[in-house]
Structures are given as C-alpha cells and as structure tokens.
Amino acid sequence: SELTKLYAKKIQKICIIAQLSVPLWPIKMIKKLKKEKNPLVEAIVQGMQDKKGRNIVVVDLTEIPDTICGYFVIATGGSPSQIQALTRSVGDKALELAHQKPQAVDGLRYSQWVAMDFAEVIVHILLPEERAFYDIEHLWADAQLTEVPDLD
C-alpha cells in the first residue's frame, strides 16, 4: 500500500540522516511493491488478445517455492483452428516483443490443448471443455490469479 511505501522510505531517510546503517527490509519491501510486469507474460497476453483468445488468466507462481515455472498463462480458444492461430500469434509476439521463442510446443496435432514452454512461462491454450475439466488455474491454491478482460 502507499502507506507502507511511505513508511519504508521514511525509515531509510532517518537512518541516512542519523548516519545509521540502513536496514534492508524497507528496500526489499519497496522492490516487492514495485514488482514490474514480466515482458514475456505481457507479450503472450497481447498475442492471445490479437487472435481473440478468451478467459485469459495469468497465474503468478513466483512466490511459491519449487514450482516448474514462474507463470502460467491460460486462454480458451473456440475451435482447433483458433487454437492453432492463438499458438502462432503467441509465438510471434513473444519473439517480437520479448525476443524469446518457446523451447517446446505440444498438442498442435489435435489442437484441443496446446502447451508452449518458454521455461519461465508455460502457456496453455485449451478448448472450453478441456479447460473446464482440467481447471489448471486452480492447481495452486495460493497462486495469484489475474484475469485479463476479453477484447470484443
């Protein structure tokens, strides 16, 4: 919150004026509050929105120890052909904006559930039935979920 940020900055200022060593926790707190958006995640979301991906959810796993990656980005495609278009668009935007290619892409043969592995981000693009059945955004109860509004 703004009050916490202000409090942390005041503690630092007092310590500097009094020539005391500055405690590290206010610095860490400010860095955490200023957590920047991940450019790869932003590029992936933009690629999904460009091809009308629906119900986009970013699952932030960065605060959870021992997870396979830092983020899941999940979207729904209305048909196998739309899932293929979404997959191409995500790959193109990730390369264009974040200069990254997926290390692996799986599921394009049937295009019911495509997974794209960017190492720090794993993308899942699913048909509505598969998404409802597997409910992968709720695998980690303590993960932060960010729902991205659909563009109409």
Coordinates of C-alpha atoms in Angstrom, one line a residue:
S1 CA 0.0 0.0 0.0
E2 CA 1.0 3.6 -0.3
L3 CA 1.3 4.0 3.4
T4 CA 3.7 1.1 3.7
K5 CA 5.9 2.5 0.9
L6 CA 5.9 5.9 2.6
Y7 CA 6.8 4.3 6.0
A8 CA 9.7 2.4 4.5
K9 CA 11.1 5.4 2.7
K10 CA 10.9 7.5 6.0
I11 CA 12.9 4.8 7.9
Q12 CA 15.6 4.9 5.2
K13 CA 15.8 8.7 5.3
I14 CA 16.0 8.8 9.1
C15 CA 18.8 6.2 9.1
I16 CA 20.8 8.1 6.5
I17 CA 20.4 11.4 8.4
A18 CA 21.4 9.8 11.7
Q19 CA 24.3 8.0 9.9
L20 CA 23.0 4.6 10.9
S21 CA 23.2 1.6 8.7
V22 CA 20.0 1.4 6.6
P23 CA 18.1 -1.8 7.3
L24 CA 17.5 -4.0 4.3
W25 CA 13.8 -4.8 4.9
P26 CA 12.4 -1.5 3.7
I27 CA 14.4 -1.8 0.4
K28 CA 13.2 -5.3 -0.1
M29 CA 9.6 -4.2 0.7
I30 CA 9.8 -1.3 -1.8
K31 CA 11.2 -3.6 -4.5
K32 CA 8.4 -6.1 -4.0
L33 CA 5.8 -3.3 -4.1
K34 CA 7.3 -2.0 -7.4
K35 CA 7.3 -5.5 -8.9
E36 CA 7.5 -4.9 -12.6
K37 CA 5.3 -6.7 -15.1
N38 CA 7.1 -9.6 -16.9
P39 CA 7.6 -8.6 -20.5
L40 CA 7.3 -12.1 -21.8
V41 CA 3.9 -12.5 -20.0
E42 CA 2.8 -9.2 -21.4
A43 CA 3.8 -10.3 -25.0
I44 CA 2.0 -13.6 -24.6
V45 CA -1.2 -11.9 -23.4
Q46 CA -1.0 -9.5 -26.3
G47 CA -0.6 -12.4 -28.7
M48 CA -3.7 -14.1 -27.3
Q49 CA -5.7 -10.9 -27.4
D50 CA -4.7 -10.3 -31.1
K51 CA -6.5 -13.6 -32.0
K52 CA -9.5 -13.2 -29.7
G53 CA -8.4 -15.6 -27.0
R54 CA -11.0 -15.8 -24.3
N55 CA -10.9 -16.0 -20.5
I56 CA -7.2 -15.2 -20.3
V57 CA -5.7 -15.9 -16.8
V58 CA -2.2 -15.2 -15.6
V59 CA -1.2 -17.5 -12.8
D60 CA 1.7 -16.0 -10.8
L61 CA 3.7 -18.8 -9.2
T62 CA 6.8 -16.7 -8.4
E63 CA 6.1 -16.6 -4.7
I64 CA 5.5 -20.4 -4.4
P65 CA 8.6 -22.5 -3.9
D66 CA 9.6 -25.5 -6.1
T67 CA 7.2 -24.8 -9.0
I68 CA 8.0 -25.7 -12.6
C69 CA 7.9 -22.1 -13.8
G70 CA 7.2 -18.6 -12.7
Y71 CA 3.9 -18.1 -14.6
F72 CA 1.2 -20.0 -16.3
V73 CA -0.8 -18.0 -18.9
I74 CA -4.0 -19.8 -19.8
A75 CA -6.6 -19.0 -22.5
T76 CA -9.6 -20.6 -24.2
G77 CA -9.9 -21.0 -28.0
G78 CA -13.2 -21.7 -29.6
S79 CA -12.1 -24.3 -32.1
P80 CA -8.9 -26.2 -33.0
S81 CA -8.2 -23.8 -35.8
Q82 CA -8.4 -20.8 -33.4
I83 CA -6.1 -22.6 -31.0
Q84 CA -3.6 -23.0 -33.8
A85 CA -3.9 -19.3 -34.7
L86 CA -3.5 -18.4 -31.0
T87 CA -0.4 -20.6 -30.8
R88 CA 1.2 -18.9 -33.8
S89 CA 0.3 -15.4 -32.5
V90 CA 1.7 -16.1 -29.1
G91 CA 4.9 -17.3 -30.6
D92 CA 5.2 -14.4 -32.9
K93 CA 4.5 -11.8 -30.2
A94 CA 6.9 -13.4 -27.7
L95 CA 9.7 -13.3 -30.4
E96 CA 8.8 -9.7 -31.5
L97 CA 8.3 -8.1 -28.1
A98 CA 10.3 -10.3 -25.6
H99 CA 12.9 -11.8 -28.0
Q100 CA 12.0 -15.3 -26.8
K101 CA 11.0 -18.5 -28.6
P102 CA 9.2 -21.4 -26.9
Q103 CA 11.5 -24.3 -26.1
A104 CA 8.8 -26.7 -26.8
V105 CA 5.2 -26.7 -28.2
D106 CA 3.0 -29.7 -27.7
G107 CA -0.6 -30.6 -28.7
L108 CA -0.8 -29.0 -32.1
R109 CA -1.7 -32.3 -33.8
Y110 CA -5.3 -32.3 -32.3
S111 CA -5.3 -28.7 -31.1
Q112 CA -7.6 -29.4 -28.1
W113 CA -4.9 -28.4 -25.6
V114 CA -1.7 -26.8 -26.7
A115 CA 1.2 -26.2 -24.2
M116 CA 4.0 -23.8 -25.0
D117 CA 7.1 -24.0 -22.8
F118 CA 9.1 -20.7 -22.5
A119 CA 10.9 -22.0 -19.4
E120 CA 9.9 -19.2 -17.1
V121 CA 6.3 -19.1 -18.5
I122 CA 4.2 -22.0 -19.6
V123 CA 1.3 -21.2 -21.9
H124 CA -1.9 -23.3 -22.1
I125 CA -4.4 -22.8 -24.8
L126 CA -7.5 -25.1 -24.5
L127 CA -10.9 -25.8 -25.9
P128 CA -13.7 -24.8 -23.4
E129 CA -14.5 -28.4 -22.5
E130 CA -10.8 -29.3 -21.7
R131 CA -10.3 -26.1 -19.7
A132 CA -13.4 -26.7 -17.6
F133 CA -12.5 -30.4 -17.0
Y134 CA -8.8 -29.8 -16.0
D135 CA -9.2 -26.5 -14.2
I136 CA -5.4 -25.9 -14.2
E137 CA -5.6 -22.4 -13.0
H138 CA -6.6 -23.7 -9.6
L139 CA -3.9 -26.3 -9.1
W140 CA -2.1 -24.0 -6.7
A141 CA -4.5 -22.6 -4.1
D142 CA -2.1 -19.8 -3.0
A143 CA -1.1 -18.6 -6.5
Q144 CA -2.1 -15.1 -7.5
L145 CA -4.6 -15.2 -10.4
T146 CA -5.0 -12.2 -12.7
E147 CA -8.0 -12.3 -15.1
V148 CA -7.4 -10.4 -18.3
P149 CA -10.6 -8.8 -19.7
D150 CA -11.7 -10.2 -23.1
L151 CA -11.4 -7.8 -26.0
D152 CA -14.6 -7.6 -28.0

